[in-house]
mmCIF file of C-alpha atoms in Angstrom:
data_model
loop_
_atom_site.group_PDB
_atom_site.id
_atom_site.type_symbol
_atom_site.label_atom_id
_atom_site.label_comp_id
_atom_site.label_asym_id
_atom_site.label_seq_id
_atom_site.Cartn_x
_atom_site.Cartn_y
_atom_site.Cartn_z
ATOM 1 C CA MET A 184 -47.624 -23.244 -55.897
ATOM 2 C CA PRO A 185 -48.647 -25.404 -52.945
ATOM 3 C CA ILE A 186 -46.808 -28.684 -53.772
ATOM 4 C CA LEU A 187 -43.123 -29.267 -54.580
ATOM 5 C CA VAL A 188 -42.060 -32.727 -55.765
ATOM 6 C CA THR A 189 -38.345 -33.510 -55.655
ATOM 7 C CA THR A 190 -36.911 -36.418 -57.687
ATOM 8 C CA PRO A 191 -40.020 -36.554 -59.919
ATOM 9 C CA ASN A 192 -38.309 -39.160 -62.136
ATOM 10 C CA GLY A 193 -37.106 -41.327 -59.223
ATOM 11 C CA THR A 194 -38.149 -44.762 -58.026
ATOM 12 C CA VAL A 195 -41.200 -43.429 -56.181
ATOM 13 C CA GLY A 196 -41.230 -39.934 -57.669
ATOM 14 C CA ARG A 197 -42.124 -41.080 -61.174
ATOM 15 C CA TYR A 198 -45.310 -42.708 -59.880
ATOM 16 C CA LEU A 199 -46.106 -39.693 -57.731
ATOM 17 C CA THR A 200 -45.601 -37.537 -60.843
ATOM 18 C CA GLU A 201 -48.193 -39.641 -62.670
ATOM 19 C CA ALA A 202 -50.671 -39.041 -59.845
ATOM 20 C CA LEU A 203 -50.026 -35.267 -59.868
ATOM 21 C CA ARG A 204 -49.273 -34.676 -63.581
ATOM 22 C CA ASP A 205 -52.594 -32.957 -64.359
ATOM 23 C CA ARG A 206 -52.576 -30.580 -61.380
ATOM 24 C CA SER A 207 -51.677 -26.936 -61.911
ATOM 25 C CA ASP A 208 -50.578 -26.442 -58.278
ATOM 26 C CA VAL A 209 -47.525 -28.714 -58.447
ATOM 27 C CA ARG A 210 -43.913 -27.751 -59.045
ATOM 28 C CA PHE A 211 -41.555 -30.524 -60.149
ATOM 29 C CA LEU A 212 -37.877 -30.028 -59.266
ATOM 30 C CA VAL A 213 -35.452 -31.488 -61.823
ATOM 31 C CA ARG A 214 -31.678 -31.130 -62.058
ATOM 32 C CA SER A 215 -31.215 -30.969 -65.796
ATOM 33 C CA GLU A 216 -32.797 -30.482 -69.183
ATOM 34 C CA ALA A 217 -32.664 -34.273 -69.576
ATOM 35 C CA GLY A 218 -34.651 -34.587 -66.324
ATOM 36 C CA ALA A 219 -37.219 -32.090 -67.577
ATOM 37 C CA LYS A 220 -37.530 -33.994 -70.842
ATOM 38 C CA ALA A 221 -37.905 -37.330 -69.030
ATOM 39 C CA LEU A 222 -40.679 -35.802 -66.940
ATOM 40 C CA GLY A 223 -42.799 -35.246 -70.029
ATOM 41 C CA LYS A 224 -45.784 -32.928 -70.200
ATOM 42 C CA VAL A 225 -47.152 -31.739 -66.876
ATOM 43 C CA ARG A 226 -49.785 -29.111 -66.126
ATOM 44 C CA GLY A 227 -47.832 -27.612 -63.228
ATOM 45 C CA GLU A 228 -44.416 -25.961 -63.236
ATOM 46 C CA VAL A 229 -41.099 -27.617 -64.028
ATOM 47 C CA PHE A 230 -38.332 -25.978 -61.985
ATOM 48 C CA ARG A 231 -34.775 -26.720 -62.997
ATOM 49 C CA GLY A 232 -32.280 -26.435 -60.165
ATOM 50 C CA ASP A 233 -29.507 -27.986 -58.134
ATOM 51 C CA VAL A 234 -30.402 -29.039 -54.586
ATOM 52 C CA THR A 235 -26.876 -28.196 -53.461
ATOM 53 C CA ASP A 236 -27.237 -24.553 -54.590
ATOM 54 C CA ALA A 237 -28.824 -22.240 -51.992
ATOM 55 C CA ALA A 238 -30.347 -19.876 -54.587
ATOM 56 C CA ASP A 239 -31.894 -22.780 -56.499
ATOM 57 C CA ILE A 240 -33.298 -24.199 -53.261
ATOM 58 C CA ARG A 241 -34.895 -20.856 -52.337
ATOM 59 C CA GLY A 242 -36.420 -20.595 -55.811
ATOM 60 C CA ALA A 243 -37.750 -24.147 -55.696
ATOM 61 C CA VAL A 244 -39.462 -23.757 -52.304
ATOM 62 C CA ALA A 245 -40.861 -20.240 -52.828
ATOM 63 C CA GLY A 246 -44.585 -20.288 -52.117
ATOM 64 C CA VAL A 247 -44.654 -24.028 -51.385
ATOM 65 C CA ASP A 248 -47.115 -25.324 -48.820
ATOM 66 C CA ARG A 249 -46.283 -29.046 -49.046
ATOM 67 C CA LEU A 250 -43.074 -30.836 -50.014
ATOM 68 C CA TYR A 251 -42.360 -34.371 -51.201
ATOM 69 C CA LEU A 252 -38.722 -34.792 -50.173
ATOM 70 C CA ALA A 253 -36.447 -37.447 -51.649
ATOM 71 C CA HIS A 254 -32.870 -37.572 -52.875
ATOM 72 C CA PRO A 255 -30.644 -40.396 -54.118
ATOM 73 C CA PHE A 256 -28.495 -42.154 -51.518
ATOM 74 C CA THR A 257 -25.258 -40.314 -52.225
ATOM 75 C CA GLU A 258 -22.623 -38.487 -50.181
ATOM 76 C CA ASP A 259 -24.646 -35.260 -50.292
ATOM 77 C CA GLN A 260 -28.026 -36.792 -49.375
ATOM 78 C CA VAL A 261 -28.094 -35.589 -45.758
ATOM 79 C CA ALA A 262 -27.058 -32.044 -46.663
ATOM 80 C CA ALA A 263 -29.305 -31.852 -49.728
ATOM 81 C CA GLU A 264 -32.475 -33.108 -48.036
ATOM 82 C CA THR A 265 -31.866 -31.220 -44.804
ATOM 83 C CA ASN A 266 -31.172 -27.914 -46.582
ATOM 84 C CA LEU A 267 -34.159 -28.315 -48.884
ATOM 85 C CA GLY A 268 -36.457 -29.237 -46.004
ATOM 86 C CA LEU A 269 -35.265 -26.386 -43.787
ATOM 87 C CA ALA A 270 -35.603 -23.891 -46.648
ATOM 88 C CA ALA A 271 -39.158 -25.104 -47.267
ATOM 89 C CA ILE A 272 -40.030 -24.647 -43.577
ATOM 90 C CA GLU A 273 -38.479 -21.168 -43.604
ATOM 91 C CA ALA A 274 -40.492 -20.317 -46.741
ATOM 92 C CA GLY A 275 -43.723 -21.356 -45.011
ATOM 93 C CA ALA A 276 -44.231 -24.984 -45.984
ATOM 94 C CA ARG A 277 -46.460 -26.627 -43.443
ATOM 95 C CA ARG A 278 -46.114 -30.293 -44.386
ATOM 96 C CA ILE A 279 -43.186 -32.438 -45.540
ATOM 97 C CA ILE A 280 -43.605 -35.962 -46.845
ATOM 98 C CA LYS A 281 -40.141 -37.536 -46.742
ATOM 99 C CA LEU A 282 -39.165 -40.739 -48.476
ATOM 100 C CA GLY A 283 -37.142 -42.672 -45.935
ATOM 101 C CA ALA A 284 -36.215 -46.306 -45.502
ATOM 102 C CA ARG A 285 -37.448 -49.044 -43.221
ATOM 103 C CA ALA A 286 -35.102 -49.686 -40.319
ATOM 104 C CA PHE A 287 -32.942 -52.799 -40.592
ATOM 105 C CA SER A 288 -30.832 -54.575 -38.027
ATOM 106 C CA GLY A 289 -27.745 -56.595 -38.837
ATOM 107 C CA ASP A 290 -24.861 -56.022 -41.196
ATOM 108 C CA GLY A 291 -25.511 -54.384 -44.536
ATOM 109 C CA ILE A 292 -27.226 -51.150 -45.501
ATOM 110 C CA VAL A 293 -27.208 -49.420 -42.121
ATOM 111 C CA PRO A 294 -25.739 -46.192 -43.659
ATOM 112 C CA VAL A 295 -28.940 -45.785 -45.692
ATOM 113 C CA THR A 296 -31.219 -45.820 -42.679
ATOM 114 C CA SER A 297 -28.851 -43.706 -40.574
ATOM 115 C CA ALA A 298 -28.851 -41.000 -43.274
ATOM 116 C CA HIS A 299 -32.648 -40.936 -43.238
ATOM 117 C CA ASP A 300 -32.678 -40.886 -39.423
ATOM 118 C CA THR A 301 -30.318 -37.872 -39.375
ATOM 119 C CA ILE A 302 -32.454 -35.932 -41.875
ATOM 120 C CA THR A 303 -35.659 -36.801 -40.047
ATOM 121 C CA GLU A 304 -34.242 -35.713 -36.688
ATOM 122 C CA ARG A 305 -33.040 -32.380 -38.094
ATOM 123 C CA LEU A 306 -36.361 -31.569 -39.763
ATOM 124 C CA ARG A 307 -38.398 -32.557 -36.706
ATOM 125 C CA SER A 308 -36.120 -30.398 -34.534
ATOM 126 C CA ALA A 309 -36.939 -27.472 -36.821
ATOM 127 C CA GLY A 310 -40.639 -27.978 -36.157
ATOM 128 C CA ALA A 311 -41.670 -29.604 -39.422
ATOM 129 C CA GLU A 312 -44.988 -31.382 -39.725
ATOM 130 C CA LEU A 313 -43.232 -34.432 -41.067
ATOM 131 C CA THR A 314 -44.476 -37.754 -42.374
ATOM 132 C CA VAL A 315 -41.724 -40.251 -43.162
ATOM 133 C CA LEU A 316 -42.566 -42.998 -45.628
ATOM 134 C CA GLN A 317 -40.535 -46.114 -44.881
ATOM 135 C CA PRO A 318 -40.905 -48.615 -47.710
ATOM 136 C CA ASP A 319 -39.250 -51.981 -47.270
ATOM 137 C CA ARG A 320 -37.055 -52.983 -50.202
ATOM 138 C CA PHE A 321 -36.971 -51.784 -53.807
ATOM 139 C CA LEU A 322 -36.230 -54.313 -56.514
ATOM 140 C CA GLN A 323 -33.103 -52.451 -57.615
ATOM 141 C CA ASN A 324 -31.656 -53.255 -54.177
ATOM 142 C CA PHE A 325 -31.306 -56.798 -55.489
ATOM 143 C CA LEU A 326 -29.345 -55.843 -58.639
ATOM 144 C CA PRO A 327 -25.900 -56.361 -57.065
ATOM 145 C CA ALA A 328 -26.982 -59.960 -56.390
ATOM 146 C CA ALA A 329 -28.103 -60.621 -59.996
ATOM 147 C CA ALA A 330 -25.412 -63.252 -60.610
ATOM 148 C CA SER A 331 -26.292 -65.249 -57.490
ATOM 149 C CA ILE A 332 -30.018 -64.887 -58.235
ATOM 150 C CA ALA A 333 -29.369 -66.316 -61.726
ATOM 151 C CA LYS A 334 -27.722 -69.308 -59.997
ATOM 152 C CA GLY A 335 -30.747 -69.789 -57.734
ATOM 153 C CA THR A 336 -29.772 -67.961 -54.540
ATOM 154 C CA LEU A 337 -31.703 -64.900 -53.375
ATOM 155 C CA ALA A 338 -29.770 -63.182 -50.596
ATOM 156 C CA ASP A 339 -31.269 -60.343 -48.574
ATOM 157 C CA PRO A 340 -29.692 -57.060 -49.782
ATOM 158 C CA ALA A 341 -29.704 -55.841 -46.174
ATOM 159 C CA GLY A 342 -27.020 -58.392 -45.391
ATOM 160 C CA PRO A 343 -26.733 -61.690 -43.555
ATOM 161 C CA GLY A 344 -28.984 -62.022 -40.542
ATOM 162 C CA ALA A 345 -30.825 -58.781 -41.295
ATOM 163 C CA SER A 346 -34.368 -58.399 -40.106
ATOM 164 C CA VAL A 347 -36.966 -55.776 -40.892
ATOM 165 C CA ALA A 348 -38.323 -53.896 -37.907
ATOM 166 C CA GLY A 349 -42.038 -53.319 -37.485
ATOM 167 C CA LEU A 350 -43.681 -55.742 -39.908
ATOM 168 C CA GLY A 351 -45.279 -57.849 -37.173
ATOM 169 C CA ASP A 352 -47.754 -60.384 -38.540
ATOM 170 C CA GLY A 353 -47.738 -58.801 -41.962
ATOM 171 C CA VAL A 354 -49.122 -55.599 -43.352
ATOM 172 C CA GLN A 355 -52.216 -57.185 -44.897
ATOM 173 C CA HIS A 356 -53.157 -58.942 -41.659
ATOM 174 C CA VAL A 357 -52.731 -55.770 -39.601
ATOM 175 C CA LEU A 358 -54.538 -53.475 -42.038
ATOM 176 C CA GLY A 359 -57.181 -55.973 -43.088
ATOM 177 C CA ARG A 360 -56.472 -55.046 -46.714
ATOM 178 C CA PRO A 361 -53.570 -55.231 -49.139
ATOM 179 C CA PRO A 362 -50.876 -52.603 -48.555
ATOM 180 C CA ARG A 363 -51.031 -49.414 -50.612
ATOM 181 C CA SER A 364 -48.167 -48.320 -52.764
ATOM 182 C CA VAL A 365 -45.913 -45.707 -51.201
ATOM 183 C CA GLU A 366 -46.590 -43.282 -54.075
ATOM 184 C CA ASP A 367 -50.383 -43.519 -53.603
ATOM 185 C CA PHE A 368 -49.964 -42.800 -49.908
ATOM 186 C CA ALA A 369 -47.653 -39.840 -50.642
ATOM 187 C CA ALA A 370 -50.123 -38.417 -53.173
ATOM 188 C CA ASP A 371 -52.949 -38.587 -50.615
ATOM 189 C CA LEU A 372 -50.818 -36.790 -48.038
ATOM 190 C CA LEU A 373 -49.841 -34.072 -50.515
ATOM 191 C CA MET A 374 -53.387 -33.423 -51.774
ATOM 192 C CA PRO A 375 -55.454 -32.428 -48.723
ATOM 193 C CA ALA A 376 -58.430 -31.433 -50.852
ATOM 194 C CA VAL A 377 -58.661 -35.031 -51.984
ATOM 195 C CA SER A 378 -57.669 -36.765 -48.748
ATOM 196 C CA GLY A 379 -59.605 -34.412 -46.457
ATOM 197 C CA THR A 380 -56.658 -33.300 -44.283
#
């Protein structure tokens, strides 16, 4: 089972699942029966497990060559992603595609990016071939501001004075084409037979 997808029903994971749904070499890690049901019919394997349980982690990563690593921003995110990533490396995974977050400066969501930085540092220190996807903002980041948006004010969810690092003159200008979705990029990285790597 060369590919393991964590959070297959998540913000990015659900789109990645659509791209990989018909492949037999993909294992989808879900936490519950409800998660398995939400996933729908897939050709690969649905593995039900808890990312905070060592035995479940070992079962999920067994035989995996590539890992899409994501976890909700919760208290256990650093431990869950680090343990899952390290177990995958120990089991022989050669590539990890980690969903991270674009770095922000200013007041606001700094804990989100610092959690991703900690996980990334730990996995790189363990020798992982690691690609970190750093999307900018997700629309649900604006939900806490729904009332002010309804009144005509759109505040940056990263906080006052926040700026996004690394966008330069704009992605389209730099690339010479519109940006690709993060899930399309992740799918290409996970499927070397298709992407040629």
